[in-house]
Amino acid sequence: MDFSFLSDPYYYSLCLYTIAFFSVPIHFFGAYVILFQTPHTMRHVKWVMFNLHFWNSWLDLTLSLFSQPFVIPPVFGGFFLGILNPLGVDMRLQSGFDVSVVGVSTIAIFENRFFLLFAENSWWRYGRVVLYTMNYALALLYFVPTVILIPDQNLARQVIFKMYPQVKPFDTPEHPVYVVAYDHEIRKYIGYRQLISLGTVIAEGSTFLFLLHFNIWNSIRKMTMSQNTLRMQRAFLKAVYMQIAIPAIIMIVPQIVMVILGYLYRNSPEMNSLAYLLMSVHGVSATLIMLYFHAPYKEYCSKLFCRKFQVVKVEANRASTTGTDVLPL
């Protein structure tokens, strides 16, 4: 399939606006379902799930509507096409902060389950405050070094255009190329910092997953929890796994491909654009998976959207029953 049209900023931006047009209603519907259709038995995870949903949605909208980053390889930079760009609102580093907060919010779901089930009356009720403070502070500080190290743009553009003449045609008065970093050492430093941030999220998330599984297994062995409670917790964890795993693949795989192509010097504007298009549906995929795999939300959606089919099915059953009643034996 030919994706060369994605190297044109106009068509790339049009694709992102189309994604935003369909995703915004889904995000609002997902927020409504969490806030008003979460059953009482899930009240302890209601705000944690809403927190994750909010940051997933915000990241989607940052990529598809607000900023619309158009990255030009091999330059560590590009320009922005979103609706806030003409207003002078600086969204250059917003997506990096959003990615960090999405990771922290994901950890919060598993930590919240562990705390409520196994650690509510332990020292962890104080330790978790330190953990949350540290994680959100790190998310906030994630992009600070990048801000400090941003070079003078006039000098940076001159250097970049000499190093990579093929980039100069993309530089226009409406969308001047913005260079985040051109020094090789600084670019490596930013890459290492991104890997450390990702590693922290994976390490903490894996730790709480292990603690949850171990304590659930231990509860089964000692029978300290009822079978119904164990079944509900397993179903909830399975739904959360799916809610996180599939969007994470959509989010991480394009970034890995971009890194590999960058090292092989095979990257291109259309490949970068395709990667950002895929990443911009990460939040909406998480919302749809949440609505499908969490039983209370799935039941509500079935009643709301399948009511017509249910009525038809009921009427058909009634007609079938009536017909059977009048048949002679």
Short mmCIF file of N, CA and C in Angstrom, two decimals, residues 225-299:
data_model
loop_
_atom_site.label_atom_id
_atom_site.label_comp_id
_atom_site.label_asym_id
_atom_site.label_seq_id
_atom_site.Cartn_x
_atom_site.Cartn_y
_atom_site.Cartn_z
N MET A 225 -10.43 -15.60 50.98
CA MET A 225 -11.39 -14.83 50.20
C MET A 225 -12.43 -15.79 49.65
N SER A 226 -13.64 -15.31 49.51
CA SER A 226 -14.71 -16.15 48.98
C SER A 226 -14.47 -16.44 47.50
N GLN A 227 -15.03 -17.54 47.03
CA GLN A 227 -14.88 -17.90 45.62
C GLN A 227 -15.48 -16.83 44.71
N ASN A 228 -16.58 -16.23 45.13
CA ASN A 228 -17.21 -15.19 44.33
C ASN A 228 -16.31 -13.97 44.21
N THR A 229 -15.67 -13.57 45.33
CA THR A 229 -14.77 -12.43 45.31
C THR A 229 -13.56 -12.71 44.43
N LEU A 230 -13.00 -13.91 44.55
CA LEU A 230 -11.86 -14.29 43.71
C LEU A 230 -12.23 -14.26 42.23
N ARG A 231 -13.40 -14.78 41.92
CA ARG A 231 -13.84 -14.80 40.53
C ARG A 231 -14.01 -13.39 39.99
N MET A 232 -14.57 -12.49 40.78
CA MET A 232 -14.76 -11.10 40.36
C MET A 232 -13.42 -10.40 40.16
N GLN A 233 -12.47 -10.64 41.08
CA GLN A 233 -11.16 -9.99 40.96
C GLN A 233 -10.42 -10.49 39.72
N ARG A 234 -10.51 -11.79 39.47
CA ARG A 234 -9.86 -12.32 38.26
C ARG A 234 -10.47 -11.73 37.00
N ALA A 235 -11.79 -11.62 36.97
CA ALA A 235 -12.46 -11.05 35.80
C ALA A 235 -12.07 -9.59 35.61
N PHE A 236 -11.98 -8.85 36.73
CA PHE A 236 -11.60 -7.44 36.64
C PHE A 236 -10.17 -7.30 36.13
N LEU A 237 -9.24 -8.10 36.68
CA LEU A 237 -7.85 -8.02 36.25
C LEU A 237 -7.70 -8.40 34.78
N LYS A 238 -8.45 -9.41 34.33
CA LYS A 238 -8.40 -9.78 32.92
C LYS A 238 -8.85 -8.63 32.03
N ALA A 239 -9.92 -7.95 32.45
CA ALA A 239 -10.42 -6.81 31.67
C ALA A 239 -9.39 -5.68 31.64
N VAL A 240 -8.74 -5.43 32.78
CA VAL A 240 -7.73 -4.38 32.83
C VAL A 240 -6.53 -4.75 31.97
N TYR A 241 -6.14 -6.03 31.98
CA TYR A 241 -5.03 -6.47 31.13
C TYR A 241 -5.32 -6.13 29.66
N MET A 242 -6.52 -6.49 29.22
CA MET A 242 -6.87 -6.23 27.82
C MET A 242 -6.95 -4.74 27.54
N GLN A 243 -7.46 -3.97 28.52
CA GLN A 243 -7.60 -2.53 28.35
C GLN A 243 -6.24 -1.86 28.21
N ILE A 244 -5.22 -2.46 28.79
CA ILE A 244 -3.88 -1.86 28.77
C ILE A 244 -3.02 -2.47 27.67
N ALA A 245 -3.09 -3.80 27.50
CA ALA A 245 -2.16 -4.49 26.61
C ALA A 245 -2.32 -4.07 25.15
N ILE A 246 -3.55 -4.11 24.64
CA ILE A 246 -3.76 -3.81 23.22
C ILE A 246 -3.41 -2.35 22.89
N PRO A 247 -3.91 -1.37 23.66
CA PRO A 247 -3.49 0.02 23.38
C PRO A 247 -1.99 0.22 23.55
N ALA A 248 -1.37 -0.50 24.50
CA ALA A 248 0.08 -0.36 24.68
C ALA A 248 0.82 -0.83 23.43
N ILE A 249 0.34 -1.92 22.84
CA ILE A 249 0.94 -2.40 21.60
C ILE A 249 0.80 -1.35 20.50
N ILE A 250 -0.40 -0.75 20.40
CA ILE A 250 -0.64 0.28 19.39
C ILE A 250 0.28 1.48 19.63
N MET A 251 0.59 1.76 20.89
CA MET A 251 1.40 2.92 21.24
C MET A 251 2.89 2.64 21.11
N ILE A 252 3.33 1.45 21.52
CA ILE A 252 4.75 1.17 21.63
C ILE A 252 5.36 0.67 20.32
N VAL A 253 4.64 -0.21 19.62
CA VAL A 253 5.20 -0.79 18.40
C VAL A 253 5.60 0.27 17.37
N PRO A 254 4.75 1.29 17.07
CA PRO A 254 5.19 2.32 16.12
C PRO A 254 6.46 3.04 16.57
N GLN A 255 6.60 3.28 17.89
CA GLN A 255 7.79 3.95 18.38
C GLN A 255 9.03 3.07 18.20
N ILE A 256 8.88 1.76 18.44
CA ILE A 256 10.01 0.85 18.24
C ILE A 256 10.42 0.82 16.77
N VAL A 257 9.42 0.78 15.89
CA VAL A 257 9.71 0.76 14.45
C VAL A 257 10.43 2.05 14.04
N MET A 258 9.98 3.19 14.57
CA MET A 258 10.63 4.46 14.23
C MET A 258 12.08 4.48 14.71
N VAL A 259 12.33 3.95 15.91
CA VAL A 259 13.70 3.92 16.44
C VAL A 259 14.59 3.03 15.56
N ILE A 260 14.08 1.84 15.18
CA ILE A 260 14.87 0.92 14.36
C ILE A 260 15.16 1.55 12.99
N LEU A 261 14.14 2.12 12.37
CA LEU A 261 14.34 2.75 11.06
C LEU A 261 15.30 3.93 11.17
N GLY A 262 15.23 4.64 12.32
CA GLY A 262 16.15 5.76 12.51
C GLY A 262 17.60 5.31 12.58
N TYR A 263 17.86 4.22 13.31
CA TYR A 263 19.22 3.70 13.38
C TYR A 263 19.71 3.17 12.04
N LEU A 264 18.79 2.64 11.22
CA LEU A 264 19.15 2.12 9.90
C LEU A 264 19.14 3.21 8.83
N TYR A 265 18.80 4.44 9.23
CA TYR A 265 18.69 5.57 8.30
C TYR A 265 17.71 5.26 7.17
N ARG A 266 16.63 4.56 7.52
CA ARG A 266 15.61 4.24 6.53
C ARG A 266 14.28 4.93 6.84
N ASN A 267 14.32 5.85 7.79
CA ASN A 267 13.08 6.52 8.16
C ASN A 267 12.67 7.53 7.10
N SER A 268 11.38 7.92 7.13
CA SER A 268 10.85 8.84 6.14
C SER A 268 9.68 9.60 6.75
N PRO A 269 9.31 10.77 6.20
CA PRO A 269 8.16 11.50 6.74
C PRO A 269 6.88 10.70 6.74
N GLU A 270 6.65 9.90 5.69
CA GLU A 270 5.40 9.14 5.63
C GLU A 270 5.36 8.04 6.70
N MET A 271 6.51 7.42 7.00
CA MET A 271 6.54 6.40 8.05
C MET A 271 6.29 7.02 9.42
N ASN A 272 6.88 8.20 9.66
CA ASN A 272 6.62 8.91 10.91
C ASN A 272 5.15 9.30 11.03
N SER A 273 4.58 9.78 9.93
CA SER A 273 3.17 10.18 9.94
C SER A 273 2.27 8.99 10.21
N LEU A 274 2.58 7.84 9.58
CA LEU A 274 1.78 6.64 9.81
C LEU A 274 1.87 6.20 11.27
N ALA A 275 3.06 6.32 11.86
CA ALA A 275 3.23 5.95 13.26
C ALA A 275 2.38 6.83 14.17
N TYR A 276 2.37 8.14 13.91
CA TYR A 276 1.57 9.04 14.74
C TYR A 276 0.08 8.84 14.53
N LEU A 277 -0.32 8.45 13.32
CA LEU A 277 -1.73 8.14 13.09
C LEU A 277 -2.15 6.93 13.94
N LEU A 278 -1.30 5.92 13.99
CA LEU A 278 -1.61 4.74 14.80
C LEU A 278 -1.65 5.10 16.29
N MET A 279 -0.67 5.90 16.74
CA MET A 279 -0.63 6.27 18.16
C MET A 279 -1.82 7.13 18.56
N SER A 280 -2.38 7.87 17.61
CA SER A 280 -3.50 8.76 17.94
C SER A 280 -4.80 8.02 18.16
N VAL A 281 -4.84 6.71 17.86
CA VAL A 281 -6.05 5.92 18.16
C VAL A 281 -5.83 5.02 19.37
N HIS A 282 -4.71 5.20 20.06
CA HIS A 282 -4.41 4.37 21.23
C HIS A 282 -5.46 4.55 22.32
N GLY A 283 -5.86 5.80 22.59
CA GLY A 283 -6.84 6.07 23.65
C GLY A 283 -8.23 5.56 23.31
N VAL A 284 -8.65 5.75 22.07
CA VAL A 284 -9.99 5.31 21.69
C VAL A 284 -10.06 3.79 21.68
N SER A 285 -8.97 3.12 21.35
CA SER A 285 -8.96 1.66 21.42
C SER A 285 -9.08 1.21 22.88
N ALA A 286 -8.41 1.93 23.79
CA ALA A 286 -8.52 1.60 25.22
C ALA A 286 -9.96 1.78 25.71
N THR A 287 -10.63 2.84 25.23
CA THR A 287 -12.01 3.08 25.62
C THR A 287 -12.94 1.98 25.12
N LEU A 288 -12.80 1.59 23.87
CA LEU A 288 -13.66 0.54 23.30
C LEU A 288 -13.42 -0.80 24.00
N ILE A 289 -12.16 -1.09 24.30
CA ILE A 289 -11.85 -2.34 24.99
C ILE A 289 -12.42 -2.32 26.40
N MET A 290 -12.32 -1.17 27.08
CA MET A 290 -12.90 -1.03 28.42
C MET A 290 -14.40 -1.29 28.38
N LEU A 291 -15.10 -0.71 27.41
CA LEU A 291 -16.54 -0.88 27.31
C LEU A 291 -16.93 -2.31 26.99
N TYR A 292 -16.04 -3.04 26.33
CA TYR A 292 -16.38 -4.41 25.93
C TYR A 292 -16.03 -5.43 27.00
N PHE A 293 -14.87 -5.29 27.64
CA PHE A 293 -14.39 -6.34 28.53
C PHE A 293 -14.86 -6.18 29.97
N HIS A 294 -15.19 -4.97 30.42
CA HIS A 294 -15.73 -4.82 31.77
C HIS A 294 -17.23 -5.12 31.72
N ALA A 295 -17.64 -6.17 32.41
CA ALA A 295 -19.02 -6.68 32.29
C ALA A 295 -20.10 -5.64 32.55
N PRO A 296 -20.01 -4.78 33.60
CA PRO A 296 -21.08 -3.79 33.82
C PRO A 296 -21.20 -2.80 32.67
N TYR A 297 -20.07 -2.40 32.11
CA TYR A 297 -20.12 -1.44 31.00
C TYR A 297 -20.64 -2.11 29.73
N LYS A 298 -20.24 -3.36 29.52
CA LYS A 298 -20.72 -4.09 28.35
C LYS A 298 -22.22 -4.30 28.43
N GLU A 299 -22.72 -4.61 29.62
CA GLU A 299 -24.16 -4.80 29.81
C GLU A 299 -24.92 -3.51 29.53
#
